[in-house]
Amino acid sequence: MRRSRRFTLLLFLVAPGSVAAQSDAEIAAATARIAPRMIEIRHDIHRNPELGNHETRTAELIATELRRLGLEVRTGVAHTGVIGILRGGKPGPVVAIRADMDALPVTELTDLPFKSIATTTYLGREVGVSHACGHDTHVAAQLGVANILAGMKAKLSGTVVFIFQPSEEGPPPGETGGAKLMVEEGALANPRPDLILAFHANGGPPESGDDMRLGRVAYTPGPTMASSTKFTAKVVGKQAHGSTPHLGIDAIVTSSQIVLALQTIRSRSLSPFTPSVVTVGVMRGGDRNNIVAGEMLLEGTIRTFSTAAQDSIEQRMREIFDGITKSAGASSTLEFDRSHPVTVNDTMLATRFDGVLRRVAGNDMVRVRPPITGAEDFSYFAQQVPGFYIFIGAVPPGKISGGHHTPTFYADDGTVPVAMRVMSAMVLAGLGGK
């Protein structure tokens, strides 16, 4: 079944009888005409950010725009997701394109005239809300692509499915959501795409390198982003007075030994050629300065590029927790949540689209880069159909971004028209154009 689908995909991409794509000049002209309004939409979404599974205003804005363009629209997919279907005037393949639309519990500290001042209650506390990862540019650019291609509807050979996904950053605790739930609720059915595309605005800080430069396009063939596994552990000792530690079992000391031992997994348990990350991000326990803590909570993340490495790390962590707690007379629990699989770029698509990217963005503005240990739930879509995910630089000269998920994250408005041109060209190529 898999081989058959890939063979069909190859025919769609290279068959000499395919209808030629609209010229880059036509796409550029449409972008110049449409981009100013898409940038206004970006500003609107940026001013009014919404957290995962709660993107109701954003979803309504998207659905209204897609209906205005005459697309078939489905709403309420995975809570607040929106799907728009553009059927071309001629038969052909089905190409999906996805944009995520959720914001983060981060208080924005920029000087943008459209900065967010929104707040909400998150995990029991009042927090700021902002698009500190560029999802507002993703939505605006994808709506721009919908506008461009809707204007070409009669000439299109095939169907374009526009997927606007909620909760890419993860659903609220105790809830389901994101790409996984969209797949479960049929986002890739009726019609089923032959391939799926996506981009991410790259607003890294200066030390992250040149890929954050506005207009720069980067991608990785094969595994491109790591799997992400959250782990939660509890270390249980015995509480005692701080002046008589010998009468207790110190959960803080025991947990500290565990944290240090976890660092040996990467350096001593795995091959040095196996990329991975084990990070403890939460270590919480103790109630008072003169009490030996009887309990500690540990939480963290694991990043790998293969299931085998993931299995090895989890097994070694169980051994470390079990061995150290037993030696201390304590006990522990350890749970793993494999929330994000590895994001894999289909190598056939990478080969095909490399030329499209270089033609549209410029040969010197495209880079094949190593995989990164960030994670993306686009992986759930790419597990079902061949996927291709790229990064587009969002920071022009003279501007500085604090980096993704920070209060000073910056993505320039110019990211929107760049993404509109690049993604429109890739969609047309996926439909059989050149």
Short mmCIF file of C-alpha atoms in Angstrom, two decimals:
data_model
loop_
_atom_site.label_atom_id
_atom_site.label_comp_id
_atom_site.label_asym_id
_atom_site.label_seq_id
_atom_site.Cartn_x
_atom_site.Cartn_y
_atom_site.Cartn_z
CA MET A 1 0.00 0.00 0.00
CA ARG A 2 2.80 2.40 0.96
CA ARG A 3 4.82 1.62 -2.20
CA SER A 4 1.77 2.12 -4.37
CA ARG A 5 1.05 5.53 -2.88
CA ARG A 6 4.67 6.65 -3.31
CA PHE A 7 4.64 5.51 -6.93
CA THR A 8 1.44 7.46 -7.55
CA LEU A 9 2.99 10.49 -5.87
CA LEU A 10 6.04 10.24 -8.12
CA LEU A 11 3.81 10.24 -11.20
CA PHE A 12 2.01 13.33 -9.94
CA LEU A 13 5.30 15.13 -9.44
CA VAL A 14 7.16 14.31 -12.62
CA ALA A 15 4.70 13.04 -15.23
CA PRO A 16 5.32 14.94 -18.46
CA GLY A 17 1.57 15.25 -19.05
CA SER A 18 1.07 17.29 -15.89
CA VAL A 19 -0.42 20.74 -16.33
CA ALA A 20 2.33 23.37 -16.00
CA ALA A 21 2.28 25.53 -12.87
CA GLN A 22 1.35 29.17 -13.08
CA SER A 23 4.42 31.31 -13.61
CA ASP A 24 6.40 32.61 -10.66
CA ALA A 25 5.65 36.10 -11.96
CA GLU A 26 1.92 35.47 -11.59
CA ILE A 27 2.38 34.23 -8.04
CA ALA A 28 4.58 37.23 -7.23
CA ALA A 29 2.00 39.65 -8.64
CA ALA A 30 -0.81 38.02 -6.67
CA THR A 31 1.32 38.10 -3.52
CA ALA A 32 2.04 41.81 -3.92
CA ARG A 33 -1.68 42.46 -4.30
CA ILE A 34 -2.89 40.24 -1.45
CA ALA A 35 -0.10 40.41 1.14
CA PRO A 36 -1.01 43.81 2.67
CA ARG A 37 -4.40 42.49 3.78
CA MET A 38 -2.86 39.25 5.04
CA ILE A 39 -0.43 41.31 7.12
CA GLU A 40 -3.40 43.16 8.60
CA ILE A 41 -4.88 39.77 9.49
CA ARG A 42 -1.55 38.81 11.05
CA HIS A 43 -1.68 41.96 13.23
CA ASP A 44 -5.25 41.16 14.27
CA ILE A 45 -4.35 37.59 15.29
CA HIS A 46 -1.20 38.80 17.06
CA ARG A 47 -3.22 41.31 19.11
CA ASN A 48 -5.74 38.64 20.03
CA PRO A 49 -3.78 35.45 20.79
CA GLU A 50 -5.50 32.32 22.07
CA LEU A 51 -4.07 29.25 23.79
CA GLY A 52 -4.41 25.71 22.48
CA ASN A 53 -7.94 24.27 22.23
CA HIS A 54 -9.33 27.77 22.80
CA GLU A 55 -8.63 29.41 19.42
CA THR A 56 -12.30 30.24 18.86
CA ARG A 57 -11.88 33.80 17.59
CA THR A 58 -8.95 32.80 15.37
CA ALA A 59 -10.92 29.87 13.95
CA GLU A 60 -13.92 32.08 13.19
CA LEU A 61 -11.69 34.58 11.37
CA ILE A 62 -10.13 31.78 9.30
CA ALA A 63 -13.47 30.15 8.44
CA THR A 64 -14.94 33.49 7.40
CA GLU A 65 -12.03 34.17 5.05
CA LEU A 66 -12.14 30.70 3.50
CA ARG A 67 -15.89 30.95 2.91
CA ARG A 68 -15.39 34.35 1.30
CA LEU A 69 -13.05 32.63 -1.15
CA GLY A 70 -15.69 30.03 -1.97
CA LEU A 71 -13.96 27.06 -0.33
CA GLU A 72 -15.73 24.14 1.31
CA VAL A 73 -15.20 24.66 5.03
CA ARG A 74 -15.25 22.27 8.00
CA THR A 75 -15.00 23.67 11.52
CA GLY A 76 -14.73 22.18 14.99
CA VAL A 77 -12.14 19.56 14.00
CA ALA A 78 -10.08 18.69 17.10
CA HIS A 79 -12.08 21.30 19.05
CA THR A 80 -11.26 24.47 17.09
CA GLY A 81 -9.51 23.30 13.91
CA VAL A 82 -10.61 24.54 10.50
CA ILE A 83 -10.27 22.79 7.14
CA GLY A 84 -10.83 24.47 3.78
CA ILE A 85 -11.06 22.50 0.54
CA LEU A 86 -10.31 24.12 -2.82
CA ARG A 87 -11.26 21.90 -5.75
CA GLY A 88 -9.52 22.86 -8.98
CA GLY A 89 -11.17 23.04 -12.36
CA LYS A 90 -9.42 19.85 -13.54
CA PRO A 91 -8.84 16.44 -11.95
CA GLY A 92 -5.51 15.73 -10.29
CA PRO A 93 -3.78 14.94 -7.01
CA VAL A 94 -4.67 16.23 -3.56
CA VAL A 95 -2.13 18.46 -1.78
CA ALA A 96 -2.59 19.50 1.85
CA ILE A 97 -0.96 22.47 3.52
CA ARG A 98 -1.03 23.00 7.27
CA ALA A 99 -0.68 26.01 9.57
CA ASP A 100 -0.81 25.96 13.37
CA MET A 101 -2.71 28.74 15.10
CA ASP A 102 -2.24 28.58 18.89
CA ALA A 103 -0.36 31.03 21.10
CA LEU A 104 1.69 30.54 24.27
CA PRO A 105 1.42 31.53 27.95
CA VAL A 106 4.20 34.12 27.50
CA THR A 107 3.96 37.83 28.33
CA GLU A 108 5.09 39.79 25.27
CA LEU A 109 7.86 42.35 25.85
CA THR A 110 8.31 43.86 22.39
CA ASP A 111 7.71 47.34 21.04
CA LEU A 112 5.44 46.19 18.20
CA PRO A 113 2.47 48.53 17.68
CA PHE A 114 0.26 45.43 17.48
CA LYS A 115 1.77 43.67 20.51
CA SER A 116 -0.40 41.46 22.66
CA ILE A 117 -1.58 42.63 26.05
CA ALA A 118 -3.87 39.64 26.52
CA THR A 119 -3.89 37.67 29.76
CA THR A 120 -5.55 34.49 30.90
CA THR A 121 -5.58 31.99 33.73
CA TYR A 122 -3.23 29.09 32.97
CA LEU A 123 -2.54 26.25 35.43
CA GLY A 124 -4.15 28.29 38.17
CA ARG A 125 -2.23 31.52 37.69
CA GLU A 126 -2.66 34.72 35.69
CA VAL A 127 -0.29 34.85 32.70
CA GLY A 128 0.24 36.86 29.57
CA VAL A 129 -0.62 35.31 26.21
CA SER A 130 1.30 35.96 22.99
CA HIS A 131 2.30 34.52 19.64
CA ALA A 132 5.85 33.88 20.81
CA CYS A 133 6.42 31.20 18.15
CA GLY A 134 5.15 32.88 14.98
CA HIS A 135 1.92 30.96 14.49
CA ASP A 136 0.18 34.22 13.61
CA THR A 137 2.45 34.50 10.56
CA HIS A 138 1.71 30.86 9.68
CA VAL A 139 -2.05 31.51 9.62
CA ALA A 140 -1.76 34.77 7.69
CA ALA A 141 0.58 33.26 5.07
CA GLN A 142 -1.61 30.19 4.59
CA LEU A 143 -4.68 32.38 4.14
CA GLY A 144 -2.60 34.26 1.58
CA VAL A 145 -1.88 31.01 -0.27
CA ALA A 146 -5.61 30.24 -0.21
CA ASN A 147 -6.30 33.63 -1.78
CA ILE A 148 -3.68 33.15 -4.50
CA LEU A 149 -4.80 29.63 -5.44
CA ALA A 150 -8.50 30.46 -5.26
CA GLY A 151 -7.77 33.02 -7.98
CA MET A 152 -6.32 30.19 -10.09
CA LYS A 153 -9.10 27.71 -9.34
CA ALA A 154 -10.20 27.09 -12.93
CA LYS A 155 -6.61 26.27 -13.96
CA LEU A 156 -5.73 24.01 -11.03
CA SER A 157 -5.37 20.30 -11.72
CA GLY A 158 -6.36 18.72 -8.44
CA THR A 159 -7.47 19.71 -4.95
CA VAL A 160 -5.84 21.72 -2.18
CA VAL A 161 -6.72 21.04 1.46
CA PHE A 162 -5.94 23.90 3.85
CA ILE A 163 -5.55 22.60 7.41
CA PHE A 164 -5.54 25.13 10.25
CA GLN A 165 -4.48 23.23 13.35
CA PRO A 166 -5.09 24.10 16.98
CA SER A 167 -2.90 23.23 19.94
CA GLU A 168 0.43 22.50 18.24
CA GLU A 169 2.16 23.58 21.45
CA GLY A 170 0.24 20.86 23.27
CA PRO A 171 -3.28 20.68 24.70
CA PRO A 172 -4.06 21.83 28.23
CA PRO A 173 -3.41 19.21 30.94
CA GLY A 174 -6.06 16.53 30.90
CA GLU A 175 -7.25 17.37 27.37
CA THR A 176 -6.56 15.92 23.94
CA GLY A 177 -5.82 17.99 20.88
CA GLY A 178 -3.39 18.98 18.16
CA ALA A 179 -2.44 17.10 15.01
CA LYS A 180 -3.00 13.69 16.58
CA LEU A 181 -6.64 14.47 17.30
CA MET A 182 -7.10 16.09 13.89
CA VAL A 183 -5.93 12.87 12.23
CA GLU A 184 -8.23 10.82 14.46
CA GLU A 185 -11.16 13.05 13.51
CA GLY A 186 -10.57 12.66 9.78
CA ALA A 187 -8.56 15.73 8.78
CA LEU A 188 -6.77 13.61 6.16
CA ALA A 189 -9.92 11.96 4.82
CA ASN A 190 -12.43 12.99 2.16
CA PRO A 191 -10.31 13.85 0.30
CA ARG A 192 -7.14 12.06 1.39
CA PRO A 193 -4.02 14.07 0.50
CA ASP A 194 -1.21 12.59 -1.57
CA LEU A 195 1.23 14.82 0.32
CA ILE A 196 1.24 17.50 3.00
CA LEU A 197 3.34 20.67 3.35
CA ALA A 198 4.08 23.10 6.18
CA PHE A 199 6.51 25.84 7.15
CA HIS A 200 7.71 27.45 10.36
CA ALA A 201 8.83 31.04 10.77
CA ASN A 202 12.41 30.96 12.07
CA GLY A 203 12.79 33.73 14.62
CA GLY A 204 15.88 32.46 16.37
CA PRO A 205 18.29 34.72 18.30
CA PRO A 206 21.47 35.96 16.55
CA GLU A 207 23.59 33.15 17.99
CA SER A 208 21.36 30.55 16.31
CA GLY A 209 22.96 31.27 12.95
CA ASP A 210 22.04 32.58 9.53
CA ASP A 211 18.88 30.51 9.02
CA MET A 212 16.84 33.07 10.93
CA ARG A 213 17.62 35.75 8.27
CA LEU A 214 14.45 37.00 6.55
CA GLY A 215 13.79 35.03 3.37
CA ARG A 216 16.23 32.23 4.14
CA VAL A 217 14.75 28.75 3.54
CA ALA A 218 16.13 25.67 5.31
CA TYR A 219 15.08 22.06 5.32
CA THR A 220 16.33 18.58 6.20
CA PRO A 221 15.69 15.44 4.13
CA GLY A 222 14.60 12.46 6.22
CA PRO A 223 14.38 12.89 10.02
CA THR A 224 14.21 16.64 10.52
CA MET A 225 12.86 17.17 14.05
CA ALA A 226 13.17 14.94 17.09
CA SER A 227 10.57 12.92 18.89
CA SER A 228 9.53 14.45 22.20
CA THR A 229 8.79 12.38 25.29
CA LYS A 230 7.73 13.96 28.56
CA PHE A 231 8.67 12.09 31.71
CA THR A 232 7.18 12.56 35.16
CA ALA A 233 8.70 10.99 38.25
CA LYS A 234 8.16 10.99 41.98
CA VAL A 235 10.83 10.13 44.53
CA VAL A 236 9.46 9.14 47.93
CA GLY A 237 11.71 9.14 50.98
CA LYS A 238 10.94 9.79 54.64
CA GLN A 239 10.40 13.19 56.18
CA ALA A 240 12.39 14.15 59.27
CA HIS A 241 13.56 17.17 61.24
CA GLY A 242 16.41 19.00 59.52
CA SER A 243 18.57 18.60 62.63
CA THR A 244 18.27 14.80 62.56
CA PRO A 245 18.66 13.80 58.89
CA HIS A 246 19.73 10.29 59.90
CA LEU A 247 16.15 9.63 60.99
CA GLY A 248 14.76 10.34 57.52
CA ILE A 249 15.40 9.48 53.88
CA ASP A 250 16.23 12.67 52.02
CA ALA A 251 14.23 12.84 48.77
CA ILE A 252 16.16 15.93 47.65
CA VAL A 253 19.58 14.29 47.93
CA THR A 254 18.31 11.11 46.29
CA SER A 255 16.74 13.09 43.44
CA SER A 256 19.92 15.08 42.95
CA GLN A 257 21.90 11.86 42.53
CA ILE A 258 19.36 10.69 39.96
CA VAL A 259 19.60 13.93 37.98
CA LEU A 260 23.38 13.67 37.81
CA ALA A 261 23.21 10.00 36.80
CA LEU A 262 20.77 10.78 33.99
CA GLN A 263 23.49 12.85 32.33
CA THR A 264 25.55 9.69 31.81
CA ILE A 265 22.95 8.18 29.49
CA ARG A 266 23.99 10.44 26.62
CA SER A 267 27.70 10.28 27.40
CA ARG A 268 28.14 6.63 28.47
CA SER A 269 25.09 4.49 27.58
CA LEU A 270 24.49 5.50 23.96
CA SER A 271 26.78 5.52 20.96
CA PRO A 272 28.42 8.93 20.49
CA PHE A 273 26.86 8.91 17.01
CA THR A 274 23.32 8.72 18.44
CA PRO A 275 21.90 12.24 18.86
CA SER A 276 19.67 12.64 21.91
CA VAL A 277 18.74 14.94 24.77
CA VAL A 278 17.67 14.15 28.33
CA THR A 279 16.67 17.28 30.24
CA VAL A 280 15.22 17.59 33.74
CA GLY A 281 13.16 20.78 33.65
CA VAL A 282 11.28 20.52 36.96
CA MET A 283 12.61 19.48 40.36
CA ARG A 284 10.19 20.40 43.09
CA GLY A 285 9.97 19.39 46.75
CA GLY A 286 10.45 20.43 50.32
CA ASP A 287 8.29 22.64 52.53
CA ARG A 288 10.64 24.31 54.99
CA ASN A 289 14.31 25.02 55.54
CA ASN A 290 14.56 22.78 58.60
CA ILE A 291 12.68 19.74 57.31
CA VAL A 292 14.23 16.81 55.41
CA ALA A 293 11.98 16.53 52.35
CA GLY A 294 10.06 13.28 52.09
CA GLU A 295 8.96 13.68 48.49
CA MET A 296 10.21 15.20 45.23
CA LEU A 297 8.62 15.72 41.82
CA LEU A 298 10.80 15.56 38.70
CA GLU A 299 9.68 16.34 35.15
CA GLY A 300 11.64 16.60 31.95
CA THR A 301 11.93 15.87 28.25
CA ILE A 302 13.65 13.29 26.05
CA ARG A 303 14.53 14.04 22.41
CA THR A 304 15.63 11.34 19.96
CA PHE A 305 15.56 10.57 16.24
CA SER A 306 14.73 6.86 16.43
CA THR A 307 12.44 4.55 18.36
CA ALA A 308 15.43 2.36 19.28
CA ALA A 309 17.18 5.28 20.99
CA GLN A 310 13.94 6.24 22.70
CA ASP A 311 13.53 2.70 24.04
CA SER A 312 17.15 2.56 25.25
CA ILE A 313 16.91 5.87 27.09
CA GLU A 314 13.69 4.95 28.84
CA GLN A 315 15.08 1.57 29.92
CA ARG A 316 18.26 3.16 31.29
CA MET A 317 16.21 5.79 33.15
CA ARG A 318 14.16 3.06 34.83
CA GLU A 319 17.37 1.34 35.94
CA ILE A 320 18.82 4.59 37.31
CA PHE A 321 15.69 5.53 39.24
CA ASP A 322 15.30 2.01 40.60
CA GLY A 323 18.95 1.56 41.58
CA ILE A 324 19.53 4.93 43.25
CA THR A 325 16.25 4.98 45.17
CA LYS A 326 16.81 1.43 46.45
CA SER A 327 20.31 2.29 47.58
CA ALA A 328 18.90 5.22 49.55
CA GLY A 329 15.99 3.26 51.01
CA ALA A 330 13.55 5.38 49.00
CA SER A 331 11.08 4.48 46.26
CA SER A 332 10.03 6.06 42.99
CA THR A 333 7.52 6.11 40.17
CA LEU A 334 8.41 7.00 36.58
CA GLU A 335 6.01 7.59 33.68
CA PHE A 336 6.64 8.43 30.02
CA ASP A 337 4.38 10.27 27.58
CA ARG A 338 5.56 9.92 23.97
CA SER A 339 3.65 12.96 22.81
CA HIS A 340 5.48 13.74 19.54
CA PRO A 341 6.95 11.20 17.10
CA VAL A 342 9.98 12.04 14.95
CA THR A 343 9.09 14.46 12.14
CA VAL A 344 10.34 12.93 8.89
CA ASN A 345 10.61 14.76 5.58
CA ASP A 346 9.87 12.42 2.68
CA THR A 347 13.13 12.17 0.71
CA MET A 348 11.34 12.05 -2.66
CA LEU A 349 9.57 15.30 -1.84
CA ALA A 350 12.81 16.87 -0.61
CA THR A 351 14.49 16.07 -3.92
CA ARG A 352 11.56 17.39 -5.95
CA PHE A 353 10.97 20.58 -4.00
CA ASP A 354 14.63 21.58 -3.63
CA GLY A 355 14.55 23.01 -7.15
CA VAL A 356 11.28 24.83 -6.50
CA LEU A 357 12.69 26.45 -3.35
CA ARG A 358 15.88 27.55 -5.07
CA ARG A 359 13.97 28.97 -8.02
CA VAL A 360 11.57 31.00 -5.86
CA ALA A 361 13.77 32.00 -2.91
CA GLY A 362 17.13 32.13 -4.72
CA ASN A 363 19.84 29.48 -4.78
CA ASP A 364 21.96 31.27 -2.16
CA MET A 365 18.94 31.56 0.17
CA VAL A 366 18.27 27.81 0.48
CA ARG A 367 20.19 25.54 2.83
CA VAL A 368 20.00 21.82 3.55
CA ARG A 369 20.63 21.73 7.27
CA PRO A 370 21.15 19.08 9.98
CA PRO A 371 18.20 17.83 12.04
CA ILE A 372 17.18 19.80 15.12
CA THR A 373 16.06 18.55 18.52
CA GLY A 374 12.92 20.67 18.54
CA ALA A 375 9.72 18.68 18.09
CA GLU A 376 6.59 19.22 16.01
CA ASP A 377 3.28 17.37 15.97
CA PHE A 378 3.21 17.80 12.18
CA SER A 379 4.80 14.37 12.58
CA TYR A 380 1.33 12.85 13.00
CA PHE A 381 0.31 14.09 9.55
CA ALA A 382 3.60 12.96 8.00
CA GLN A 383 3.09 9.48 9.44
CA GLN A 384 -0.07 9.16 7.37
CA VAL A 385 0.97 10.73 4.05
CA PRO A 386 4.34 11.91 2.68
CA GLY A 387 5.23 15.22 4.30
CA PHE A 388 7.65 18.08 3.70
CA TYR A 389 8.36 20.72 6.36
CA ILE A 390 10.56 23.78 5.85
CA PHE A 391 11.78 26.76 7.85
CA ILE A 392 11.61 30.35 6.60
CA GLY A 393 13.80 33.02 8.18
CA ALA A 394 11.82 35.82 9.80
CA VAL A 395 14.38 38.36 11.12
CA PRO A 396 15.65 41.14 8.79
CA PRO A 397 18.94 43.00 9.23
CA GLY A 398 18.80 45.46 12.10
CA LYS A 399 16.26 43.45 14.08
CA ILE A 400 16.88 40.97 16.88
CA SER A 401 14.65 38.19 18.16
CA GLY A 402 14.95 36.75 21.62
CA GLY A 403 14.13 33.34 20.19
CA HIS A 404 11.10 31.08 20.09
CA HIS A 405 8.95 30.89 23.22
CA THR A 406 10.53 34.03 24.73
CA PRO A 407 8.91 37.39 25.59
CA THR A 408 10.99 39.13 22.89
CA PHE A 409 10.38 36.71 20.02
CA TYR A 410 10.26 38.63 16.73
CA ALA A 411 8.97 37.65 13.31
CA ASP A 412 8.86 40.37 10.68
CA ASP A 413 5.75 41.14 8.61
CA GLY A 414 7.92 40.42 5.56
CA THR A 415 7.77 36.73 6.48
CA VAL A 416 4.17 36.61 5.26
CA PRO A 417 4.75 37.44 1.56
CA VAL A 418 7.90 35.29 1.43
CA ALA A 419 5.96 32.31 2.76
CA MET A 420 3.04 33.02 0.43
CA ARG A 421 5.28 32.82 -2.64
CA VAL A 422 7.28 29.80 -1.49
CA MET A 423 4.32 27.75 -0.29
CA SER A 424 2.14 28.61 -3.31
CA ALA A 425 4.91 27.47 -5.65
CA MET A 426 5.31 24.20 -3.74
CA VAL A 427 1.58 23.51 -3.77
CA LEU A 428 1.44 24.08 -7.51
CA ALA A 429 4.44 21.81 -7.99
CA GLY A 430 2.73 19.18 -5.88
CA LEU A 431 -0.32 19.40 -8.12
CA GLY A 432 1.88 18.48 -11.06
CA GLY A 433 3.33 21.80 -12.12
CA LYS A 434 7.03 22.57 -12.49
#
